[in-house]
mmCIF file of C-alpha atoms in Angstrom:
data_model
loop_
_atom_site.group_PDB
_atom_site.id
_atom_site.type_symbol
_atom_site.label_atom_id
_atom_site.label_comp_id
_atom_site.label_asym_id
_atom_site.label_seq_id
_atom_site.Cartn_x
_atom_site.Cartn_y
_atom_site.Cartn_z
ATOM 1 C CA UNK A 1 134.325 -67.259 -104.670
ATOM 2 C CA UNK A 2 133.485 -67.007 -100.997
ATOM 3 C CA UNK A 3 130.635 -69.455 -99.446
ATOM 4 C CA UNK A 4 127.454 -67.486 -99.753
ATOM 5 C CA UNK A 5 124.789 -70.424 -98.788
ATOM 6 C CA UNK A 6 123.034 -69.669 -95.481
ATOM 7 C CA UNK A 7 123.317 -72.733 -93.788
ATOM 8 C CA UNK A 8 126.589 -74.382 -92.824
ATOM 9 C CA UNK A 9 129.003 -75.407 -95.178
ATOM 10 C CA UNK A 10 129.231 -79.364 -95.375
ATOM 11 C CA UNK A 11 132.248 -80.510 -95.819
ATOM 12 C CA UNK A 12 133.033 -84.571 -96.636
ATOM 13 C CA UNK A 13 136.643 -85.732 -95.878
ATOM 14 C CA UNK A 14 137.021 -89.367 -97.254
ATOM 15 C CA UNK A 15 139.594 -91.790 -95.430
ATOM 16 C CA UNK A 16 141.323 -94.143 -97.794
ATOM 17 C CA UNK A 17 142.479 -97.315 -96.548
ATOM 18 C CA UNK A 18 145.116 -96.948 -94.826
ATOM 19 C CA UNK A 19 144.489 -93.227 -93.673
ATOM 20 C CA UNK A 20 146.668 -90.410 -91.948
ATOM 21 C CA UNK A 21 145.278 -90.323 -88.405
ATOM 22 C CA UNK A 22 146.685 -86.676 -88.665
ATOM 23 C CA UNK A 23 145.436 -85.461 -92.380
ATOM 24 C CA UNK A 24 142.033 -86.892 -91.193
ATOM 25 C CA UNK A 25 141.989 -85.049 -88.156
ATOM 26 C CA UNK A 26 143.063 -81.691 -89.424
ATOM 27 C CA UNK A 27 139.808 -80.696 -91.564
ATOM 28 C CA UNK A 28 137.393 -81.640 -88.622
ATOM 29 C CA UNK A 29 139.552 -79.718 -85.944
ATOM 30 C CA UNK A 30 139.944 -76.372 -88.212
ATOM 31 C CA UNK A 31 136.606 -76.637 -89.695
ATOM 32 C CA UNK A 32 135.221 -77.371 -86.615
ATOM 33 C CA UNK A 33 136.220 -74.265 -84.647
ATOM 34 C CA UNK A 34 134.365 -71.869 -87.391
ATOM 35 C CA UNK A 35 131.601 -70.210 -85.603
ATOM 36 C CA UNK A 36 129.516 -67.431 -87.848
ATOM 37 C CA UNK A 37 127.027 -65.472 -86.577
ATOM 38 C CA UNK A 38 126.753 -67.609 -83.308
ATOM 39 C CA UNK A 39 125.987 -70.946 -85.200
ATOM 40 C CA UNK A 40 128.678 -73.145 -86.558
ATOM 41 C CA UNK A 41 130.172 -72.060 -90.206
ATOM 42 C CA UNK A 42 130.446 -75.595 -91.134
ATOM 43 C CA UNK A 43 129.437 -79.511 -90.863
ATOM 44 C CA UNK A 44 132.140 -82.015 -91.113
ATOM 45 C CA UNK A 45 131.285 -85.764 -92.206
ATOM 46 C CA UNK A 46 134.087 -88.509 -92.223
ATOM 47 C CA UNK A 47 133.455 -91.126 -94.834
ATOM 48 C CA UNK A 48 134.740 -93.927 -96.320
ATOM 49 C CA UNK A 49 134.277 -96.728 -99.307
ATOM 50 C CA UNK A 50 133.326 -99.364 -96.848
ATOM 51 C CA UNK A 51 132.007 -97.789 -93.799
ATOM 52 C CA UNK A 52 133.522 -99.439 -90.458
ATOM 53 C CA UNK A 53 137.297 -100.449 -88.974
ATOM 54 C CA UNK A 54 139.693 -98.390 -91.705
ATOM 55 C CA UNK A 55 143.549 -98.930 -91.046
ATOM 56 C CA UNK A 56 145.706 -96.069 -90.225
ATOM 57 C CA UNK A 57 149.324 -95.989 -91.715
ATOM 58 C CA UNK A 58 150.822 -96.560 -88.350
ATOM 59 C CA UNK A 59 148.642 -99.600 -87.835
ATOM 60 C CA UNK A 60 145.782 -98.506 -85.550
ATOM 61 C CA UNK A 61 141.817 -99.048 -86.440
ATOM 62 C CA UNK A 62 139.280 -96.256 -87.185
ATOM 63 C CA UNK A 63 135.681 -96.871 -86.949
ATOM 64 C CA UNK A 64 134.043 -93.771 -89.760
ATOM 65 C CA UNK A 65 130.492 -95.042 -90.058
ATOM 66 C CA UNK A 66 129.700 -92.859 -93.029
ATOM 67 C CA UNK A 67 129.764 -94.055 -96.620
ATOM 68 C CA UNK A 68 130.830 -92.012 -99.951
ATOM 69 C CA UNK A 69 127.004 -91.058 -100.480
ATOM 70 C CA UNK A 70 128.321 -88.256 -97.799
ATOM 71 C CA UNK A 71 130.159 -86.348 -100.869
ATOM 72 C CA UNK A 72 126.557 -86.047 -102.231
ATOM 73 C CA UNK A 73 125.329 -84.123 -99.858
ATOM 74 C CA UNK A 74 128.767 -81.788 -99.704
ATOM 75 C CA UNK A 75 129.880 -78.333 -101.293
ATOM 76 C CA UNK A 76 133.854 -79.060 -100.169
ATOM 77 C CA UNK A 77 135.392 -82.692 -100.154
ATOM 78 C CA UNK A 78 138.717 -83.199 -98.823
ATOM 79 C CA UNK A 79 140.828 -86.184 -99.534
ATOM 80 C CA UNK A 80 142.994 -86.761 -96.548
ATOM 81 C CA UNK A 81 146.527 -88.898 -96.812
ATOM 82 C CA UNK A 82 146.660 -92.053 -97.916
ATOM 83 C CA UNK A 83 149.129 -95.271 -98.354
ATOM 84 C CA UNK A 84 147.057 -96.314 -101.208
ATOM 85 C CA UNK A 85 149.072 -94.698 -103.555
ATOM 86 C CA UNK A 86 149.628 -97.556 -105.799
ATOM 87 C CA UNK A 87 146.501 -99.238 -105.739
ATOM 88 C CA UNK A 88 143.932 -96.084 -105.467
ATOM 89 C CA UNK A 89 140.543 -97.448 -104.585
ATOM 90 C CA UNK A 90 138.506 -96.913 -108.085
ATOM 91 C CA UNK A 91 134.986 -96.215 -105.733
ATOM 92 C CA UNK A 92 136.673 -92.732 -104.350
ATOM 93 C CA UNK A 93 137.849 -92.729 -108.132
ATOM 94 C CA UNK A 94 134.873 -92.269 -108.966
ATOM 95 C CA UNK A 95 132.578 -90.409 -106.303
ATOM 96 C CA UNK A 96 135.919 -87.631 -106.919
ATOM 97 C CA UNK A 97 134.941 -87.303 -110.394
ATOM 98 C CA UNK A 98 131.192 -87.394 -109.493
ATOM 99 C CA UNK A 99 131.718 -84.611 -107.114
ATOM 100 C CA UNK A 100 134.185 -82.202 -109.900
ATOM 101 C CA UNK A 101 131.351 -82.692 -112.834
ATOM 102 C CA UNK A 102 128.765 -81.536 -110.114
ATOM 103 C CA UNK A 103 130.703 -78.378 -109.482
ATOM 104 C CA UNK A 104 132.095 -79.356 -105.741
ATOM 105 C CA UNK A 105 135.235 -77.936 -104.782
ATOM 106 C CA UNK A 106 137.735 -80.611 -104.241
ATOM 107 C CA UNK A 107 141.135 -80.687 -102.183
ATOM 108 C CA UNK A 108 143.472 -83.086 -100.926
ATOM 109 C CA UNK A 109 145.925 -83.457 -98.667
ATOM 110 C CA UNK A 110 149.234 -84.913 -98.965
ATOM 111 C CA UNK A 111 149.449 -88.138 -100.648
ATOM 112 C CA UNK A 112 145.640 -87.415 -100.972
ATOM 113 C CA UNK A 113 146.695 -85.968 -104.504
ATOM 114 C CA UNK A 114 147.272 -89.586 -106.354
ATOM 115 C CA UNK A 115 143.250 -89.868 -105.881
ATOM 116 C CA UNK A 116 142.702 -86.959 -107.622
ATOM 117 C CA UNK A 117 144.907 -87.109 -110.092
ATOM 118 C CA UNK A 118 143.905 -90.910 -110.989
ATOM 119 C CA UNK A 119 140.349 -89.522 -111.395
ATOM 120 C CA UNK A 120 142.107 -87.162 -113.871
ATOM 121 C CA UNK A 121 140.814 -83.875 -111.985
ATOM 122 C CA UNK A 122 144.378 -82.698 -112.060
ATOM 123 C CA UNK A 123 145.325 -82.979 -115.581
ATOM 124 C CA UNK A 124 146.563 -79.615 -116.896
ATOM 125 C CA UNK A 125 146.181 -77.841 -113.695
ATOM 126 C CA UNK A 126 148.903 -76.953 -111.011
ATOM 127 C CA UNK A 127 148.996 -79.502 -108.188
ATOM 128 C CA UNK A 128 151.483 -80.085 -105.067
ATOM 129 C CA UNK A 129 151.804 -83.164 -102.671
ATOM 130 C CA UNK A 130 154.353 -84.332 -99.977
ATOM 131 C CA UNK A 131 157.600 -83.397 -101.332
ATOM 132 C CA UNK A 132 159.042 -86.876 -101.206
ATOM 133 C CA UNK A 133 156.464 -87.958 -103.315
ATOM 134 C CA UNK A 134 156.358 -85.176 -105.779
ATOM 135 C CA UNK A 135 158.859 -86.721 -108.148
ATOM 136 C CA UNK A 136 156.265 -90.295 -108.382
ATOM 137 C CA UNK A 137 153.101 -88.235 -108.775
ATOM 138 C CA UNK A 138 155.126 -86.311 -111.681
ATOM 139 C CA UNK A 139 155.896 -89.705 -113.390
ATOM 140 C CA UNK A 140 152.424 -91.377 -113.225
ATOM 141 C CA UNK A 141 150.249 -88.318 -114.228
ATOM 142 C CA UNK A 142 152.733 -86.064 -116.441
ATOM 143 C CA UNK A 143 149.621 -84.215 -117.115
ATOM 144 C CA UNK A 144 149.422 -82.778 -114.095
ATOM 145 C CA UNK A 145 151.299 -79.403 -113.725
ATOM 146 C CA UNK A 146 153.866 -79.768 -110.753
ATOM 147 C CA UNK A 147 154.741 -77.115 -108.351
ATOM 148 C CA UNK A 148 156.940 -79.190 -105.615
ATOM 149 C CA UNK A 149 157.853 -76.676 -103.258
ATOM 150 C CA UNK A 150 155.179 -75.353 -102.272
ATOM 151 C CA UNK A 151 152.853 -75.458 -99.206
ATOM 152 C CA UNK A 152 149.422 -75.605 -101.143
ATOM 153 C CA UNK A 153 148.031 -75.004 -104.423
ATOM 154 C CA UNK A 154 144.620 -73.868 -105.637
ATOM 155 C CA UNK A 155 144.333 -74.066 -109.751
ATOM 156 C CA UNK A 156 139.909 -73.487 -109.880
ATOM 157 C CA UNK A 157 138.247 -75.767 -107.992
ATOM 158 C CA UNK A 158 141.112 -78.116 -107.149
ATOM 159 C CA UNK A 159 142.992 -77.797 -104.390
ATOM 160 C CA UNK A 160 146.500 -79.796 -103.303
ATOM 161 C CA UNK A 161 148.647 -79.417 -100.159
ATOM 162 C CA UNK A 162 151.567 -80.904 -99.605
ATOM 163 C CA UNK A 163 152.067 -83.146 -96.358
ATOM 164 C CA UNK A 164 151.821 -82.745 -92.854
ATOM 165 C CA UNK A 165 150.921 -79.390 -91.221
ATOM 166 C CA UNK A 166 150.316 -77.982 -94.520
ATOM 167 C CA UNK A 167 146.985 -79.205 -94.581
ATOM 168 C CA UNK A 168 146.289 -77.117 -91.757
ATOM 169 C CA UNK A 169 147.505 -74.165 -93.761
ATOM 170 C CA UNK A 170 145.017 -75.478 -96.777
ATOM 171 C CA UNK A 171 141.980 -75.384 -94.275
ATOM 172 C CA UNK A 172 142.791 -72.002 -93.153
ATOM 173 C CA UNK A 173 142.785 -71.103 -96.644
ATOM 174 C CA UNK A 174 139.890 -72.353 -97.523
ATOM 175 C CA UNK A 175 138.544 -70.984 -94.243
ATOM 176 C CA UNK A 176 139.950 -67.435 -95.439
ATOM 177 C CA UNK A 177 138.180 -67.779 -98.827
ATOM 178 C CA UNK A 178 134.746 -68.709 -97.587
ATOM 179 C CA UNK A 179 134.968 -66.479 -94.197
ATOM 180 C CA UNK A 180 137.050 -64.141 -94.458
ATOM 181 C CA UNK A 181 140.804 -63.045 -93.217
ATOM 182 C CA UNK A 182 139.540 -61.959 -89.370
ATOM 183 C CA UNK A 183 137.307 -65.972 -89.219
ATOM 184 C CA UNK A 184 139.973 -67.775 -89.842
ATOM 185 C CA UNK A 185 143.000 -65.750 -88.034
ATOM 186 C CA UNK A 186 140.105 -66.810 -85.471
ATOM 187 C CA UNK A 187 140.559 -70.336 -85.675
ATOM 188 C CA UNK A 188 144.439 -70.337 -85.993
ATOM 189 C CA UNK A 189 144.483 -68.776 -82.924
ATOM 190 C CA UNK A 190 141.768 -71.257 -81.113
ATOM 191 C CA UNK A 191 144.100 -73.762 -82.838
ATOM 192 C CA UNK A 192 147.280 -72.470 -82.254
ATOM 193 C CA UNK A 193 148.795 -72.488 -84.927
ATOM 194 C CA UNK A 194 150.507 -69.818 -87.507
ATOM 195 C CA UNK A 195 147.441 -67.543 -89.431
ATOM 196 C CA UNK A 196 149.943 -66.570 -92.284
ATOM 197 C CA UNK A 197 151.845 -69.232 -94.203
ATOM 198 C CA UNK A 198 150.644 -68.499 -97.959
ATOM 199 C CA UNK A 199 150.846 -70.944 -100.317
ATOM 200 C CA UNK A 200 153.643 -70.245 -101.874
ATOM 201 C CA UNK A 201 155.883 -71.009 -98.713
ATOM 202 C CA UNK A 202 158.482 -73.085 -99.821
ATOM 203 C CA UNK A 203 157.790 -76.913 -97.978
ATOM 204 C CA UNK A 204 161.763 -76.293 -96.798
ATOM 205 C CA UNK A 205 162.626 -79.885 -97.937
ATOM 206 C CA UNK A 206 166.471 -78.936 -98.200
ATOM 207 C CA UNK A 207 166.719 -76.422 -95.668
ATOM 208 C CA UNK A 208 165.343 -77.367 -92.762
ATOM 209 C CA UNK A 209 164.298 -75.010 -89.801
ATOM 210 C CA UNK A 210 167.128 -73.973 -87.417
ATOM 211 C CA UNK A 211 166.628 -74.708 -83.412
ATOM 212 C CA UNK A 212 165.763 -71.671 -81.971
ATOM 213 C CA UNK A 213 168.887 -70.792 -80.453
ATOM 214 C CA UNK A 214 168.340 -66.829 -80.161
ATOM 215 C CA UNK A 215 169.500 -66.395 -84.122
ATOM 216 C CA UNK A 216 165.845 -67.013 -85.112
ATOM 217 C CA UNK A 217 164.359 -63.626 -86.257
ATOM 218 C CA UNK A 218 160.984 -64.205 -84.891
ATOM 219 C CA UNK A 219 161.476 -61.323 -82.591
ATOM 220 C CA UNK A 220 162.556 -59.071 -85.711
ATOM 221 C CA UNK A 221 159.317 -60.345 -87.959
ATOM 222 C CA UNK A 222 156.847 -59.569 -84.114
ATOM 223 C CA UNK A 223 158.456 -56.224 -83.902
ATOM 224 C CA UNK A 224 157.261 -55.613 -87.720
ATOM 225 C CA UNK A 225 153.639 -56.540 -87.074
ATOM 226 C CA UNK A 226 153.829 -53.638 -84.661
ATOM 227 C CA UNK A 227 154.930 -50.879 -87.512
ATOM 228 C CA UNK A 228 153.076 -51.584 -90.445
ATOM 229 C CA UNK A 229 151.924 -48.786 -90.840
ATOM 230 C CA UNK A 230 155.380 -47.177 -90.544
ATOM 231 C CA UNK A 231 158.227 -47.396 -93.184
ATOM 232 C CA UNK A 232 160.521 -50.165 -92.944
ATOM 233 C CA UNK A 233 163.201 -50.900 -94.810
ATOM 234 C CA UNK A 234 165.636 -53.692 -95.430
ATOM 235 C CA UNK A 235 167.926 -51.383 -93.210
ATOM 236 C CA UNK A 236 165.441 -51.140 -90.507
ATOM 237 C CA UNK A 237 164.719 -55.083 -90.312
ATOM 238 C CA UNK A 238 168.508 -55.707 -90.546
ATOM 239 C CA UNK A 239 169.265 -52.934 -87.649
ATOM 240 C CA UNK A 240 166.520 -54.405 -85.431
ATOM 241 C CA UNK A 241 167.586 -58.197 -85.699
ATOM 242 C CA UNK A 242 171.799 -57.123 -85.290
ATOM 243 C CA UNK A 243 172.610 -58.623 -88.843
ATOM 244 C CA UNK A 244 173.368 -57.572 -92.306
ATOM 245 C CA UNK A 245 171.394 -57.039 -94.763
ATOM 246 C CA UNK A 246 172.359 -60.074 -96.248
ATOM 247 C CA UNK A 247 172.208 -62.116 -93.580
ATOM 248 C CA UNK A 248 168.589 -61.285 -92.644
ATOM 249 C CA UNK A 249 167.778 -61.959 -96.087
ATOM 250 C CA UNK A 250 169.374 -65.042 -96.444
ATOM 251 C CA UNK A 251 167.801 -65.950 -92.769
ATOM 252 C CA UNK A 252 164.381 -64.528 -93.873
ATOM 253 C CA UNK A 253 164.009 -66.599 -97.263
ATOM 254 C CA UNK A 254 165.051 -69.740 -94.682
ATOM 255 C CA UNK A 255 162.205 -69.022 -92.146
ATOM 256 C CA UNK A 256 159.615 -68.032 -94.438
ATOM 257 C CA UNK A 257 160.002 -68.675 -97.706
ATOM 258 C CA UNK A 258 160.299 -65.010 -98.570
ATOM 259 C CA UNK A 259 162.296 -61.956 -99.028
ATOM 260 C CA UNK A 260 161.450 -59.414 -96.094
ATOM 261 C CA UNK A 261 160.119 -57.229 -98.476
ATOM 262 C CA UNK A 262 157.588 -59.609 -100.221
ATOM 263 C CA UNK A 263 156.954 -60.837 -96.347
ATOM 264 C CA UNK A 264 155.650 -57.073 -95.309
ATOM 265 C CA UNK A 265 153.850 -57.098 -98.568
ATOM 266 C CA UNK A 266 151.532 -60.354 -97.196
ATOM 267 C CA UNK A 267 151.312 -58.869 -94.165
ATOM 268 C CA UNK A 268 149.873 -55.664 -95.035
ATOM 269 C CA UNK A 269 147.536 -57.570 -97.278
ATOM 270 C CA UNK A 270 146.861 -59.277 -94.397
ATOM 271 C CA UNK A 271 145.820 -56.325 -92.351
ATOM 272 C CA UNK A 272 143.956 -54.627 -94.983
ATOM 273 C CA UNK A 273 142.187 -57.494 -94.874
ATOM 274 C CA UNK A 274 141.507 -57.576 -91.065
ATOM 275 C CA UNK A 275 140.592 -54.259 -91.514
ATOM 276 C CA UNK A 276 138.031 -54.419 -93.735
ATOM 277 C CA UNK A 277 136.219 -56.775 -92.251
ATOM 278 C CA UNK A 278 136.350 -55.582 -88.868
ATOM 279 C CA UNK A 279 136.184 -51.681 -88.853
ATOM 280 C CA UNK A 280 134.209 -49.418 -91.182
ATOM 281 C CA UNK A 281 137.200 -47.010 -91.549
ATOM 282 C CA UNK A 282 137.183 -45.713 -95.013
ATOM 283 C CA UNK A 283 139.239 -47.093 -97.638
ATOM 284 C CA UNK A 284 142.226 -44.769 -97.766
ATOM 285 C CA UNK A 285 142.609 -44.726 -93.785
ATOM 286 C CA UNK A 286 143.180 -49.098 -93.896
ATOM 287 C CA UNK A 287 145.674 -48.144 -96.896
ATOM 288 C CA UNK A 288 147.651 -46.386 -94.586
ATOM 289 C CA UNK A 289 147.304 -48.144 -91.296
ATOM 290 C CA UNK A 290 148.030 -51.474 -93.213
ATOM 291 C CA UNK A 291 151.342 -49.473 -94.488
ATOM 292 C CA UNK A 292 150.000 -49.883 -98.151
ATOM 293 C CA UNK A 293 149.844 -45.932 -98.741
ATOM 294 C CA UNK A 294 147.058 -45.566 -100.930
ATOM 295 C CA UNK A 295 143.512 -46.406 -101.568
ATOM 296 C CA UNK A 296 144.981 -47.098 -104.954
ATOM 297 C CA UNK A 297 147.806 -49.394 -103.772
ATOM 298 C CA UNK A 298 145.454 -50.804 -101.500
ATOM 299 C CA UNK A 299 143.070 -51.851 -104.663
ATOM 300 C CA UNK A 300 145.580 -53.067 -106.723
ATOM 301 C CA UNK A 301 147.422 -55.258 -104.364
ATOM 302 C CA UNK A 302 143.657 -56.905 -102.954
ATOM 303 C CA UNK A 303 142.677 -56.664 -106.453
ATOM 304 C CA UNK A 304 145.923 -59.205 -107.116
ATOM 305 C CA UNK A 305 145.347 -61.531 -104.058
ATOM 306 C CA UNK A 306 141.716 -61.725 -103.688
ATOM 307 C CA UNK A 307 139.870 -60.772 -107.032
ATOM 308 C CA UNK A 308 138.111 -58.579 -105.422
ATOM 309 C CA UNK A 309 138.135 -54.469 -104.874
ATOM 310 C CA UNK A 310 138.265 -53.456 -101.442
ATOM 311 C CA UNK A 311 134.597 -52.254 -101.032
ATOM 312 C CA UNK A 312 133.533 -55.637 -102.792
ATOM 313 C CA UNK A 313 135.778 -57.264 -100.265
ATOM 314 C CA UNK A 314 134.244 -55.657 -97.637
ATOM 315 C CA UNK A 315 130.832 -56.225 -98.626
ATOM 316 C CA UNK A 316 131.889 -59.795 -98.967
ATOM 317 C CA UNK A 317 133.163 -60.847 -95.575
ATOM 318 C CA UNK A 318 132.211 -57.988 -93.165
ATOM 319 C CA UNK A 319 131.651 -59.088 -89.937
ATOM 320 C CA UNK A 320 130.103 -55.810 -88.634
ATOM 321 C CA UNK A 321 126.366 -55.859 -87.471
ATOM 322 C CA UNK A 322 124.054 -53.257 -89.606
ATOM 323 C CA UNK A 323 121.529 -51.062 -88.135
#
């Protein structure tokens, strides 16, 4: 449910020993750009089990003065990467379990899953981590439900990413949920980085990217986000980008994760969204300049990827000043 409190959102992101300089640094950066209303949309702390010097996995020292009573005071804690994944420290054991029977939402990122799923906050749910970790996780908590190609996964309160950049794609989501589509297409842009990797993007652990070498069809998928509201087809895509159809397919699925037609889906979603929140065009008129069609299609395709109608959504995360 989106962040309704009116002060900032606090946010704790523990460190343990030895942390990811990078998955640390991610939740501060993203979080940190969020401005709402003029004032800042949320407070990051960094905290560890013994505040002081924490070792990084590529040997440097952190200083985090903060201790775990910093999840106490949070609504969001974030567990960032950690080479603890034999040995998990049982205090963030426990503070994680703490924090899930008081009703905080909880997310980790990359190897930050083994924390949660020691504390047994991933048992039965749906859970991702760094793909070459995936298969270990599996092993040592068969409870948990494993989905290992995919970017990020949200099963209630618990979140997982897997490693890497995709905890800056689990930030903007949880950036999206509590602000809205138009905040945090905000901060990916201060950030610059992608707004719209879902997180059912495949990780792309066999297939990695191509160089771009002029056969990327980045140009094709810019050209789209210009017609939206027009009718494209597989033929259309295909024509633009001087393939087949079954090339660009084969092409789009390796660049995205997606067919081209479940791509334009998200991205009509996407503007919907935008739209909403931004505009006060009636319903039916950001159905068809999202290229959704109808109010109807509209509702049931935000009704599917948000929960929410479009007039609740709008209500929700409008960004438009009333009289």
């Amino acid at each position: 449910m989106p962040f309704t409190c009116p002060r900032p959102h606090r946010v704790a992101v523990i460190a343990a020993r030895p942390v990811s300089m990078f998955n640390l640094a991610v939740p501060e950066m993203l979080f940190g750009k969020v401005r709402v209303d003029g004032g800042p949309g949320y407070e990051v702390e960094l905290c560890t089990s013994d505040p002081g010097s924490v070792g990084t996995g590529g040997g440097a020292e952190l200083v985090i003065g903060q201790g775990l009573d910093a999840v106490e005071r949070a609504d969001t804690v974030v567990v960032a990467g950690t080479g603890s994944r034999e040995d998990p420290d049982p205090r963030v054991v426990a503070v994680l379990r703490q924090a899930a029977r008081a009703g905080k939402r909880v997310a980790s990122i990359c190897t930050g899953a083994f924390l949660l799923a020691e504390a047994g906050l991933l048992d039965g749910r749906q859970a991702t981590t760094y793909w070459e970790y995936t298969g270990q996780l599996a092993a040592r908590y068969p409870a948990v439900v494993m989905e290992p190609d995919v970017l990020f996964v949200q099963d209630g309160q618990m979140l997982t990413s897997s490693g890497y950049a995709a905890g800056i794609d689990l930030c903007l989501h949880i950036i999206r949920t509590d602000y809205g589509a138009a905040v945090a297409n905000t901060v990916a842009r201060l950030a610059l980085v992608a707004p719209v990797r879902h997180g059912g993007q495949a990780q792309f652990t066999d297939t990695p990217l191509p160089a771009e070498t002029g056969t990327s069809l980045a140009a094709t998928r810019a050209w789209a986000m210009t017609r939206l509201d027009a009718p494209l087809t597989l033929t259309d895509l295909a024509r633009h980008a001087a393939v087949s159809v079954r090339t660009l397919s084969r092409r789009f699925h390796a660049e995205t994760g997606l067919s081209p037609l479940q791509w334009l889906l998200h991205q009509r979603v996407e503007r919907a969204k935008q739209l909403l929140e931004t505009t006060t065009l009636p319903v039916d008129q950001v159905a068809r300049a999202s290229g959704l069609g109808t109010a109807d299609s509209l509702r049931q395709h935000l009704l599917r990827r948000a929960g929410l109608t479009p007039s609740d959504y709008r209500a929700t995360f409008t960004r438009l000043t009333t009289a």
